[in-house]
Amino acid sequence: MNFDRGNTRSRASSARAPEATAQIRALHRHAPDQDLKGVKRTLRVMKFGGTSVADASCIRNVVEIIRASSQASDLVVVVSAMAGVTNKLIEAAVQSEAGNHSAVEKILQELQNQHARTVESLIESSTERDRLGRQMQELFEQAHRLCEGTKLLRELTPRAKDLISSLGERLAAPMVAAALMQLGVASEALEATELIVTDSYHGGAEPWMDQTRERCEMRLHPLVQRGVLPIVTGFIGATEEGTLTTLGRGGSDYSASILGAALGADEVVIWTDVDGLLTADPRLVPGACSIPEISYREAAELAYFGAKVLHPKTLRALMESGIPVWIRNTFTPERAGTKITRTGPDGGNAARALAVISEAAMITLGGPCLAEAPEVLGRTLAATSAVRSDVLLVSQSSAQNEVCLVVPASHAKRTVEGLRHEFAQELAHQQAEHVKLDSEVAIVTVVGQDLRRVPGTVGRLFGALGKKNINVMAIAQGSSDCKLSYVVEKAELRAALVATHHEFQFEAVSVQAVSMGHAGEPAWYYEPQQPRADAD
Ligand code: ADP
Ligand code: ASP
Ligand code: MG
């Protein structure tokens, strides 16, 4: 196994602490990670999302991809919960808080049946099925106990919510490991609570990388060295004291990049249900097509502004090490997908893709006090930060005495409450006349390398939207040189997207996307980086 990839990335740029680096190098020198010709094996962290493990047939497909890939490289696999399971678990938690016993029982029973059916269809050996059955029974008993406690307290604590919503991944990983064993691939399911050490911010915990690195060295390295393929639960981690945390919804992508960074992997591969990062959400823009290569910054902006295919924090863990990320389709593995690299492709300063946050809310704070008080914007942002509201766009108009914020719709209520609290005195004395909420808006973001330096971008955009009679409610450019965001009414979103997609000719990238795979070879033999001669 190759933990030290010094020949592919600059060590100077690594975020790794010196003592950790020394430890990894020492491990590397003794690791039998070379084939007989002295060539190192590539290390990949592969993550499979919910739709990729949605049922027994999807899992069979996934374990085939893993088996074939494991012939070409060392692997650490991260799996999500089966599609829809986390939503249902959270629904059970919410119903428990409301004291709705029968709804909780129904959800948990359905989930238990779904997993039992999957095991029944997937696993041939009755002994193995029984073993998995017992393990699942224990997890469901935990779920019942947690929901019962929540019902008694009539309070869903962040800690209990994390524990309940973690169950999907903890059920999925053992099934994938068992299916792999059945194919003759030695593997072991692991809970990421053993590996990813986080702070205690439930529902959106952040990793502590030094501790995580140590745990990965101690726990994952020996397994891979012995030829056992680790199947790790996505989405979760634990504090140093062992309290389970979650990394946020959709967080299994982040789990993969955290493990990739901790292990110094060669690549992270996010396997999902589309052909990579597309020029727009294919559910909203039918002509959207796969982008062959894109930079970290562009991909991060797309993810932050709504491209669900990648959790917004995924690239954060990899920025310094420069480990490339691939996004590929489990259902069309012969296609190359998208490669996300530190710098992106050469010659790219053009608009490249669109992202959408369709559930957004616009909040306007207005009144005479705003014209006179220079600290209003500061107070506004302090108030939003106190309620952990994610301000996506902000603008201030002194002429109209207004501050306008756009936040995710789910943050709207608490943001308005936070502002009403902060400006309570002004509101009472009618100096601040209103805090208005419009929750029927969407944000569209155009992303492209150095977009700010491309003359005429805003003009083209307004021209295209104007032709379709689409009213732009707000626009923001400048906070980043690779993005331009605008706000429209929700009712005009689809038309706005199609017009923007067409104006920037995003359709034009489609041909290259599919032609990157190796002709005649299954895609999992496609080696983005050739194995290298040992440099040590
Ligand atoms: P997974 O279950 O594999 O984690 P997700 O549902 O989280 O998958 O993300 C994949 C989905 O993201 C796609 O099915 C697609 O509808 C959506 N999506 C939104 N924007 C984009 C985009 N720009 N490129 C690709 N997919 C996108
Ligand atoms: N299962 C988790 C969720 O639905 C994590 C993930 O899918 O990435 O949010
Ligand atoms: Mg996802």
Coordinates of C-alpha atoms and ligand atoms in Angstrom, one line a residue:
M1 CA 0.0 0.0 0.0
N2 CA 1.3 3.4 -0.9
F3 CA 0.8 6.0 1.7
D4 CA 3.6 8.4 0.6
R5 CA 2.9 9.9 -2.7
G6 CA 5.8 12.3 -2.7
N7 CA 6.5 11.9 -6.3
T8 CA 3.0 13.1 -7.4
R9 CA 2.5 16.0 -5.1
S10 CA 4.6 18.6 -3.4
R11 CA 5.4 17.5 0.1
A12 CA 6.0 21.2 1.0
S13 CA 2.3 21.8 0.3
S14 CA 1.1 19.0 2.5
A15 CA -1.0 19.9 5.5
R16 CA 0.4 16.9 7.4
A17 CA 2.2 17.5 10.6
P18 CA 6.0 16.6 10.3
E19 CA 5.8 13.8 12.9
A20 CA 2.8 12.3 11.2
T21 CA 4.6 12.4 7.9
A22 CA 7.6 10.7 9.4
Q23 CA 5.4 8.0 10.8
I24 CA 3.7 7.4 7.5
R25 CA 7.0 7.3 5.6
A26 CA 8.2 4.7 8.1
L27 CA 5.1 2.6 7.6
H28 CA 5.5 3.0 3.8
R29 CA 9.1 1.7 3.9
H30 CA 7.9 -1.5 5.5
A31 CA 4.7 -1.9 3.7
P32 CA 4.5 -4.7 1.1
D33 CA 2.7 -2.3 -1.3
Q34 CA 4.7 -3.1 -4.3
D35 CA 4.3 -5.7 -6.9
L36 CA 7.1 -7.9 -8.0
K37 CA 8.5 -5.3 -10.5
G38 CA 8.9 -2.7 -7.7
V39 CA 5.9 -0.7 -8.9
K40 CA 3.7 0.9 -6.2
R41 CA 0.0 0.3 -6.2
T42 CA -2.2 3.2 -6.4
L43 CA -4.4 3.9 -3.4
R44 CA -7.9 5.1 -4.0
V45 CA -10.7 6.0 -1.7
M46 CA -14.0 5.2 -3.4
K47 CA -17.3 6.4 -2.1
F48 CA -20.7 5.0 -3.2
G49 CA -23.7 7.1 -2.7
G50 CA -27.3 6.2 -1.7
T51 CA -28.6 5.5 -5.2
S52 CA -25.6 3.3 -5.9
V53 CA -26.6 1.0 -3.0
A54 CA -30.3 1.5 -3.3
D55 CA -31.2 -2.3 -3.5
A56 CA -29.7 -5.7 -3.9
S57 CA -29.1 -5.4 -7.6
C58 CA -27.4 -2.0 -7.2
I59 CA -25.2 -3.5 -4.4
R60 CA -24.2 -6.4 -6.7
N61 CA -23.2 -3.8 -9.3
V62 CA -21.2 -1.9 -6.8
V63 CA -19.3 -4.9 -5.5
E64 CA -18.4 -5.8 -9.1
I65 CA -16.9 -2.3 -9.5
I66 CA -15.0 -2.7 -6.2
R67 CA -13.8 -6.2 -7.0
A68 CA -12.5 -5.2 -10.5
S69 CA -10.9 -1.9 -9.2
S70 CA -9.2 -3.8 -6.3
Q71 CA -7.2 -5.7 -8.9
A72 CA -5.7 -2.4 -10.2
S73 CA -5.2 -0.6 -6.9
D74 CA -5.5 -0.6 -3.1
L75 CA -8.9 0.6 -2.0
V76 CA -10.7 2.0 1.0
V77 CA -14.4 2.1 0.3
V78 CA -16.9 4.5 1.9
V79 CA -20.7 3.8 1.7
S80 CA -23.8 5.8 2.2
A81 CA -27.1 4.6 3.5
M82 CA -29.4 3.1 1.0
A83 CA -31.3 5.8 -0.9
G84 CA -34.0 7.5 1.1
V85 CA -33.1 5.7 4.4
T86 CA -31.6 8.7 6.2
N87 CA -34.7 10.8 5.3
K88 CA -36.9 8.1 6.8
L89 CA -34.8 7.8 10.0
I90 CA -35.0 11.6 10.5
E91 CA -38.7 11.4 10.0
A92 CA -38.9 8.7 12.7
A93 CA -36.9 11.0 15.0
V94 CA -39.2 13.9 14.3
Q95 CA -42.3 11.8 14.9
S96 CA -40.8 10.6 18.2
E97 CA -40.5 14.1 19.4
A98 CA -44.1 14.7 18.4
G99 CA -45.0 11.6 20.5
N100 CA -46.4 9.9 17.4
H101 CA -45.7 6.3 18.4
S102 CA -47.5 4.5 15.6
A103 CA -45.8 6.6 12.9
V104 CA -42.4 5.8 14.4
E105 CA -43.1 2.0 14.6
K106 CA -44.3 2.0 11.0
I107 CA -41.2 3.7 9.6
L108 CA -38.8 1.5 11.6
Q109 CA -40.7 -1.6 10.6
E110 CA -40.6 -0.6 6.9
L111 CA -36.9 0.1 7.1
Q112 CA -36.2 -3.2 8.8
N113 CA -38.2 -5.1 6.1
Q114 CA -36.3 -3.2 3.4
H115 CA -32.9 -4.2 4.8
A116 CA -34.0 -7.8 5.5
R117 CA -35.3 -8.2 1.9
T118 CA -32.0 -6.8 0.6
V119 CA -29.9 -9.3 2.7
E120 CA -32.2 -12.1 1.6
S121 CA -31.7 -11.4 -2.1
L122 CA -28.0 -10.5 -1.8
I123 CA -26.4 -13.1 0.4
E124 CA -26.5 -16.8 -0.5
S125 CA -25.1 -18.3 2.7
S126 CA -27.7 -18.8 5.4
T127 CA -25.0 -18.5 8.1
E128 CA -23.9 -15.1 6.7
R129 CA -27.5 -14.0 6.4
D130 CA -28.2 -14.9 10.0
R131 CA -25.1 -13.1 11.2
L132 CA -26.1 -9.9 9.3
G133 CA -29.7 -10.4 10.5
R134 CA -28.5 -10.4 14.2
Q135 CA -26.3 -7.3 13.6
M136 CA -29.2 -5.4 12.0
Q137 CA -31.6 -6.5 14.8
E138 CA -29.2 -4.8 17.3
L139 CA -29.1 -1.6 15.3
F140 CA -32.9 -1.5 15.0
E141 CA -33.2 -2.1 18.8
Q142 CA -31.0 0.9 19.3
A143 CA -33.2 2.9 17.0
H144 CA -36.3 1.9 19.0
R145 CA -34.6 2.8 22.3
L146 CA -33.5 6.2 20.9
C147 CA -36.9 7.0 19.5
E148 CA -38.6 5.9 22.8
G149 CA -36.3 8.2 24.8
T150 CA -37.0 11.1 22.5
K151 CA -40.8 10.5 22.8
L152 CA -40.6 10.4 26.6
L153 CA -38.6 13.6 26.7
R154 CA -40.6 15.2 23.9
E155 CA -37.3 16.6 22.8
L156 CA -35.1 15.6 19.9
T157 CA -31.6 16.5 21.1
P158 CA -29.0 17.1 18.4
R159 CA -27.1 14.1 19.8
A160 CA -30.1 11.7 19.5
K161 CA -30.8 13.0 16.0
D162 CA -27.3 12.2 14.9
L163 CA -27.4 8.7 16.5
I164 CA -30.8 7.9 14.8
S165 CA -29.7 9.3 11.4
S166 CA -26.4 7.4 11.6
L167 CA -28.1 4.0 11.4
G168 CA -28.5 4.0 7.6
E169 CA -24.8 3.9 7.0
R170 CA -24.2 1.5 9.9
L171 CA -26.7 -0.9 8.2
A172 CA -25.3 -0.5 4.7
A173 CA -21.6 -1.0 5.3
P174 CA -21.9 -4.6 6.6
M175 CA -24.1 -5.6 3.7
V176 CA -21.6 -4.3 1.1
A177 CA -18.7 -6.1 3.0
A178 CA -20.7 -9.3 3.1
A179 CA -21.5 -9.1 -0.6
L180 CA -17.8 -8.6 -1.3
M181 CA -16.8 -11.6 0.8
Q182 CA -19.3 -13.6 -1.2
L183 CA -17.3 -12.7 -4.3
G184 CA -14.1 -13.9 -2.6
V185 CA -12.8 -10.4 -1.8
A186 CA -11.7 -10.2 1.9
S187 CA -13.3 -7.2 3.4
E188 CA -14.3 -5.8 6.7
A189 CA -17.1 -3.3 7.6
L190 CA -15.9 -0.4 9.9
E191 CA -17.7 2.4 11.6
A192 CA -16.2 5.7 10.9
T193 CA -16.6 6.5 14.6
E194 CA -13.3 4.6 15.0
L195 CA -11.6 6.7 12.3
I196 CA -12.9 10.2 11.9
V197 CA -12.4 12.3 15.0
T198 CA -14.5 15.4 15.0
D199 CA -15.6 18.4 17.1
S200 CA -18.9 18.1 18.9
Y201 CA -21.0 20.2 16.5
H202 CA -23.8 17.7 16.0
G203 CA -25.4 17.7 12.5
G204 CA -22.3 19.4 10.9
A205 CA -19.2 18.2 12.7
E206 CA -15.7 19.2 11.5
P207 CA -12.9 16.7 11.4
W208 CA -9.8 17.0 13.5
M209 CA -7.3 15.9 10.9
D210 CA -4.2 15.0 13.1
Q211 CA -6.2 12.6 15.3
T212 CA -8.0 11.2 12.2
R213 CA -4.7 10.6 10.5
E214 CA -3.4 8.7 13.5
R215 CA -6.6 6.5 13.7
C216 CA -6.4 5.8 10.0
E217 CA -2.8 4.7 10.3
M218 CA -3.6 2.5 13.2
R219 CA -6.8 1.0 12.0
L220 CA -6.9 1.1 8.2
H221 CA -3.3 0.6 7.3
P222 CA -2.9 -2.9 8.8
L223 CA -6.1 -4.0 7.1
V224 CA -5.0 -2.9 3.7
Q225 CA -1.6 -4.4 4.3
R226 CA -3.2 -7.7 5.0
G227 CA -5.2 -7.5 1.8
V228 CA -8.5 -6.8 3.6
L229 CA -10.6 -4.2 2.0
P230 CA -12.2 -1.8 4.5
I231 CA -15.8 -0.7 3.9
V232 CA -16.3 2.4 6.0
T233 CA -19.6 4.0 7.0
G234 CA -19.9 7.5 5.4
F235 CA -21.6 10.5 7.0
I236 CA -20.5 9.9 10.6
G237 CA -17.6 10.4 13.0
A238 CA -17.1 10.7 16.7
T239 CA -15.7 13.1 19.2
E240 CA -12.4 12.2 21.0
E241 CA -14.6 10.9 23.8
G242 CA -16.5 8.7 21.4
T243 CA -19.8 10.5 21.0
L244 CA -21.2 9.9 17.6
T245 CA -21.5 12.9 15.3
T246 CA -22.6 13.5 11.7
L247 CA -20.9 15.6 9.1
G248 CA -24.1 17.1 7.7
R249 CA -26.6 15.9 5.1
G250 CA -24.9 14.4 2.0
G251 CA -21.8 14.2 4.1
S252 CA -20.5 10.8 2.9
D253 CA -18.6 12.7 0.1
Y254 CA -16.8 14.6 2.8
S255 CA -16.1 11.3 4.7
A256 CA -14.3 10.1 1.6
S257 CA -12.2 13.2 1.1
I258 CA -11.3 13.2 4.9
L259 CA -10.1 9.6 4.6
G260 CA -8.4 10.4 1.3
A261 CA -6.5 13.3 2.9
A262 CA -5.7 11.3 6.1
L263 CA -4.3 8.4 4.1
G264 CA -2.5 10.5 1.5
A265 CA -4.4 8.6 -1.2
D266 CA -3.7 9.0 -4.9
E267 CA -7.3 9.7 -5.7
V268 CA -10.8 10.0 -4.3
V269 CA -13.5 8.6 -6.5
I270 CA -17.1 9.6 -5.8
W271 CA -19.4 7.0 -7.5
T272 CA -22.9 8.3 -8.0
D273 CA -25.9 8.2 -10.4
V274 CA -24.8 10.7 -13.0
D275 CA -21.9 10.9 -15.5
G276 CA -19.8 13.3 -13.3
L277 CA -20.2 16.9 -12.5
L278 CA -22.6 18.2 -15.2
T279 CA -23.1 21.6 -16.6
A280 CA -26.3 21.9 -14.6
D281 CA -28.6 19.7 -12.5
P282 CA -29.9 17.3 -15.2
R283 CA -33.3 17.2 -13.4
L284 CA -33.8 20.8 -14.2
V285 CA -31.9 21.2 -17.5
P286 CA -32.3 18.3 -19.8
G287 CA -29.4 19.3 -22.0
A288 CA -26.9 19.2 -19.1
C289 CA -23.7 17.3 -19.9
S290 CA -20.6 16.0 -18.2
I291 CA -17.6 18.2 -17.7
P292 CA -14.3 16.3 -18.3
E293 CA -12.1 18.4 -16.0
I294 CA -12.7 21.2 -13.6
S295 CA -10.7 23.0 -10.9
Y296 CA -11.2 22.6 -7.1
R297 CA -12.4 26.2 -6.8
E298 CA -15.0 25.9 -9.6
A299 CA -16.3 22.6 -8.3
A300 CA -16.4 23.9 -4.7
E301 CA -18.4 27.0 -5.8
L302 CA -20.8 24.7 -7.7
A303 CA -21.2 22.5 -4.7
Y304 CA -21.7 25.4 -2.4
F305 CA -24.3 27.0 -4.6
G306 CA -26.4 23.8 -5.0
A307 CA -24.8 21.1 -7.2
K308 CA -25.9 18.3 -4.9
V309 CA -23.6 15.8 -6.5
L310 CA -20.8 17.0 -4.3
H311 CA -21.1 17.9 -0.6
P312 CA -19.8 21.5 -0.3
K313 CA -17.1 20.6 2.1
T314 CA -15.7 17.7 0.1
L315 CA -12.8 19.6 -1.5
R316 CA -11.9 21.5 1.6
A317 CA -10.1 18.4 3.0
L318 CA -8.0 18.0 -0.2
M319 CA -7.2 21.6 -1.1
E320 CA -3.7 21.5 0.3
S321 CA -2.6 18.1 -0.8
G322 CA -3.9 18.4 -4.3
I323 CA -5.4 14.9 -4.4
P324 CA -7.6 14.7 -7.5
V325 CA -11.3 13.7 -7.1
W326 CA -13.2 11.8 -9.8
I327 CA -17.0 11.8 -10.0
R328 CA -18.2 8.8 -11.9
N329 CA -21.4 7.0 -12.6
T330 CA -22.0 3.5 -11.0
F331 CA -24.5 2.7 -13.7
T332 CA -22.2 3.6 -16.6
P333 CA -18.8 2.8 -15.3
E334 CA -17.4 2.7 -18.8
R335 CA -17.5 6.5 -18.9
A336 CA -14.7 8.5 -17.4
G337 CA -16.8 11.1 -15.6
T338 CA -15.3 14.3 -14.2
K339 CA -11.8 14.9 -12.9
I340 CA -11.5 17.6 -10.3
T341 CA -7.9 18.9 -10.0
R342 CA -6.2 21.7 -8.2
T343 CA -5.9 23.9 -11.3
G344 CA -8.4 22.5 -13.8
P345 CA -7.9 22.2 -17.5
D346 CA -5.6 24.5 -19.5
G347 CA -7.1 27.5 -21.2
G348 CA -10.3 27.6 -19.2
N349 CA -11.5 31.0 -18.6
A350 CA -15.1 30.7 -19.7
A351 CA -18.3 30.0 -18.0
R352 CA -18.4 26.3 -17.4
A353 CA -21.5 25.3 -15.4
L354 CA -24.5 26.4 -13.5
A355 CA -25.7 25.6 -10.0
V356 CA -29.1 26.3 -8.4
I357 CA -30.4 26.7 -4.9
S358 CA -34.1 26.4 -5.6
E359 CA -35.2 26.7 -2.0
A360 CA -34.0 30.1 -1.0
A361 CA -35.4 33.1 0.8
M362 CA -34.8 36.8 0.4
I363 CA -35.0 38.9 3.6
T364 CA -35.1 42.7 3.4
L365 CA -34.5 44.9 6.4
G366 CA -35.5 48.4 5.7
G367 CA -36.1 51.8 7.4
P368 CA -34.7 55.2 8.2
C369 CA -32.2 54.0 10.8
L370 CA -30.4 52.1 8.1
A371 CA -29.5 55.3 6.2
E372 CA -27.8 56.8 9.3
A373 CA -26.3 54.0 11.1
P374 CA -23.0 52.7 9.6
E375 CA -23.0 49.7 11.8
V376 CA -26.3 48.2 10.5
L377 CA -24.6 45.8 8.1
G378 CA -22.3 44.6 10.9
R379 CA -25.2 44.1 13.3
T380 CA -27.2 42.3 10.6
L381 CA -24.4 39.9 9.9
A382 CA -23.7 39.4 13.6
A383 CA -27.3 38.5 14.1
T384 CA -27.3 36.0 11.2
S385 CA -24.2 34.4 12.4
A386 CA -25.6 34.1 16.0
V387 CA -28.4 31.9 14.6
R388 CA -25.9 30.0 12.3
S389 CA -27.7 31.2 9.2
D390 CA -25.8 30.7 6.0
V391 CA -25.9 34.1 4.1
L392 CA -25.6 33.3 0.5
L393 CA -25.8 36.8 -0.9
V394 CA -25.9 40.2 0.7
S395 CA -26.5 43.7 -0.7
Q396 CA -27.0 47.1 0.9
S397 CA -28.8 50.1 -0.6
S398 CA -28.4 53.3 1.2
A399 CA -30.6 55.1 -1.2
Q400 CA -33.6 52.9 -0.3
N401 CA -32.4 52.3 3.2
E402 CA -32.4 48.6 2.8
V403 CA -30.2 45.6 3.5
C404 CA -31.1 42.5 1.5
L405 CA -30.0 39.0 2.4
V406 CA -30.5 35.7 0.6
V407 CA -30.4 32.6 2.8
P408 CA -31.4 28.9 2.3
A409 CA -35.2 28.6 2.8
S410 CA -34.6 26.3 5.8
H411 CA -32.7 29.1 7.6
A412 CA -35.3 31.8 6.8
K413 CA -37.4 31.5 10.0
R414 CA -34.5 31.7 12.4
T415 CA -32.8 34.5 10.4
V416 CA -35.9 36.6 10.5
E417 CA -36.3 35.9 14.2
G418 CA -32.6 36.8 14.8
L419 CA -33.0 40.1 12.9
R420 CA -36.2 41.0 14.7
H421 CA -34.4 40.3 18.0
E422 CA -31.3 42.4 17.1
F423 CA -33.3 45.3 15.7
A424 CA -36.2 45.1 18.3
Q425 CA -35.7 48.6 19.6
E426 CA -35.6 50.2 16.2
L427 CA -38.6 48.2 15.1
A428 CA -40.5 49.3 18.2
H429 CA -39.7 52.9 17.5
Q430 CA -40.4 52.6 13.8
Q431 CA -36.9 53.5 12.8
A432 CA -36.5 50.2 11.1
E433 CA -39.8 49.8 9.4
H434 CA -39.7 46.2 8.4
V435 CA -38.1 42.8 8.2
K436 CA -39.7 41.3 5.1
L437 CA -39.4 37.8 3.9
D438 CA -39.9 36.4 0.4
S439 CA -39.5 32.7 0.4
E440 CA -40.3 32.1 -3.2
V441 CA -36.9 32.8 -4.7
A442 CA -34.1 30.8 -6.2
I443 CA -30.4 31.6 -6.8
V444 CA -28.7 30.6 -10.0
T445 CA -24.9 30.7 -10.1
V446 CA -22.7 30.7 -13.2
V447 CA -19.2 29.3 -12.5
G448 CA -16.1 29.5 -14.6
Q449 CA -12.4 30.0 -14.1
D450 CA -11.5 33.8 -13.9
L451 CA -15.1 34.6 -14.9
R452 CA -14.7 38.1 -13.5
R453 CA -12.0 38.9 -16.1
V454 CA -14.2 37.8 -19.1
P455 CA -15.7 41.0 -20.4
G456 CA -19.3 41.1 -21.3
T457 CA -20.4 38.1 -19.1
V458 CA -23.0 40.1 -17.2
G459 CA -24.3 41.8 -20.4
R460 CA -24.8 38.4 -22.1
L461 CA -26.6 37.0 -19.1
F462 CA -29.0 40.0 -18.8
G463 CA -29.5 39.9 -22.5
A464 CA -30.5 36.3 -22.5
L465 CA -32.8 36.6 -19.5
G466 CA -34.3 39.8 -20.8
K467 CA -35.2 38.2 -24.1
K468 CA -37.3 35.7 -22.1
N469 CA -38.8 38.4 -19.9
I470 CA -37.2 37.0 -16.8
N471 CA -36.9 39.6 -14.0
V472 CA -33.6 39.5 -12.1
M473 CA -34.3 40.4 -8.4
A474 CA -30.6 40.7 -7.3
I475 CA -27.2 39.9 -8.7
A476 CA -23.8 39.4 -7.1
Q477 CA -20.4 39.2 -8.6
G478 CA -17.1 40.0 -7.1
S479 CA -16.9 37.9 -3.9
S480 CA -15.1 35.3 -6.0
D481 CA -13.5 35.6 -9.3
C482 CA -15.0 32.5 -10.6
K483 CA -18.7 33.0 -10.0
L484 CA -21.7 35.2 -10.7
S485 CA -25.0 34.7 -8.9
Y486 CA -28.4 36.1 -9.6
V487 CA -31.8 35.7 -7.8
V488 CA -35.1 35.1 -9.6
E489 CA -38.6 34.2 -8.6
K490 CA -39.0 30.4 -8.2
A491 CA -41.7 30.4 -10.9
E492 CA -39.2 31.7 -13.4
L493 CA -36.4 29.3 -12.4
R494 CA -36.6 26.7 -15.1
A495 CA -36.8 29.3 -17.9
A496 CA -33.9 31.2 -16.4
L497 CA -31.8 28.1 -16.2
V498 CA -32.5 27.0 -19.7
A499 CA -31.8 30.5 -21.1
T500 CA -28.5 30.8 -19.2
H501 CA -27.4 27.3 -20.1
H502 CA -28.1 28.0 -23.7
E503 CA -26.5 31.4 -23.7
F504 CA -23.1 30.1 -22.5
Q505 CA -23.3 27.1 -24.8
F506 CA -22.7 24.6 -22.0
E507 CA -24.1 21.9 -24.3
A508 CA -20.8 22.1 -26.3
V509 CA -18.8 20.1 -23.8
S510 CA -20.7 16.9 -24.2
V511 CA -18.7 15.2 -26.8
Q512 CA -15.4 15.2 -25.0
A513 CA -16.9 13.7 -21.8
V514 CA -17.5 10.2 -23.1
S515 CA -14.4 10.0 -25.3
M516 CA -12.1 10.0 -22.3
G517 CA -12.5 6.3 -21.3
H518 CA -10.2 3.6 -22.7
A519 CA -11.8 2.1 -25.8
G520 CA -12.8 -1.5 -25.4
E521 CA -11.9 -1.7 -21.7
P522 CA -14.2 -1.7 -18.7
A523 CA -13.9 1.8 -17.1
W524 CA -12.6 0.4 -13.9
Y525 CA -9.4 -0.6 -15.6
Y526 CA -9.1 3.0 -16.7
E527 CA -6.0 4.3 -14.9
P528 CA -6.0 8.1 -14.7
Q529 CA -2.5 7.9 -13.3
Q530 CA -0.1 5.2 -14.4
P531 CA 1.6 3.2 -11.7
R532 CA 4.9 4.7 -11.0
A533 CA 8.3 3.3 -10.3
D534 CA 9.2 3.5 -6.6
A535 CA 10.9 6.9 -6.0
D536 CA 12.1 6.2 -2.4
Ligands
ADP1 P1 -25.4 10.2 -4.1 O1 -26.6 9.5 -3.5 O2 -24.6 9.4 -5.0 O3 -24.6 10.9 -3.0 P2 -26.7 12.7 -4.7 O4 -28.2 12.5 -4.9 O5 -26.3 13.3 -3.4 O6 -26.0 11.3 -5.0 O7 -26.1 13.6 -5.9 C1 -26.3 13.2 -7.2 C2 -27.4 14.1 -7.8 O8 -27.0 15.4 -7.9 C3 -27.7 13.8 -9.3 O9 -28.6 12.7 -9.5 C4 -28.2 15.1 -9.8 O10 -29.6 15.1 -9.9 C5 -27.8 16.1 -8.8 N1 -27.1 17.3 -9.3 C6 -27.3 18.6 -9.1 N2 -26.5 19.4 -9.7 C7 -25.7 18.6 -10.4 C8 -24.6 18.8 -11.3 N3 -24.1 20.0 -11.6 N4 -23.9 17.7 -11.8 C9 -24.3 16.5 -11.5 N5 -25.4 16.2 -10.7 C10 -26.0 17.2 -10.2
ASP2 N1 -27.0 9.2 4.2 C1 -26.6 10.6 4.4 C2 -27.6 11.6 3.9 O1 -28.6 11.1 3.3 C3 -25.2 10.9 3.9 C4 -25.0 10.8 2.4 O2 -25.9 10.2 1.7 O3 -24.0 11.3 1.9 O4 -27.5 12.7 4.1
MG3 MG -24.7 12.8 -2.1

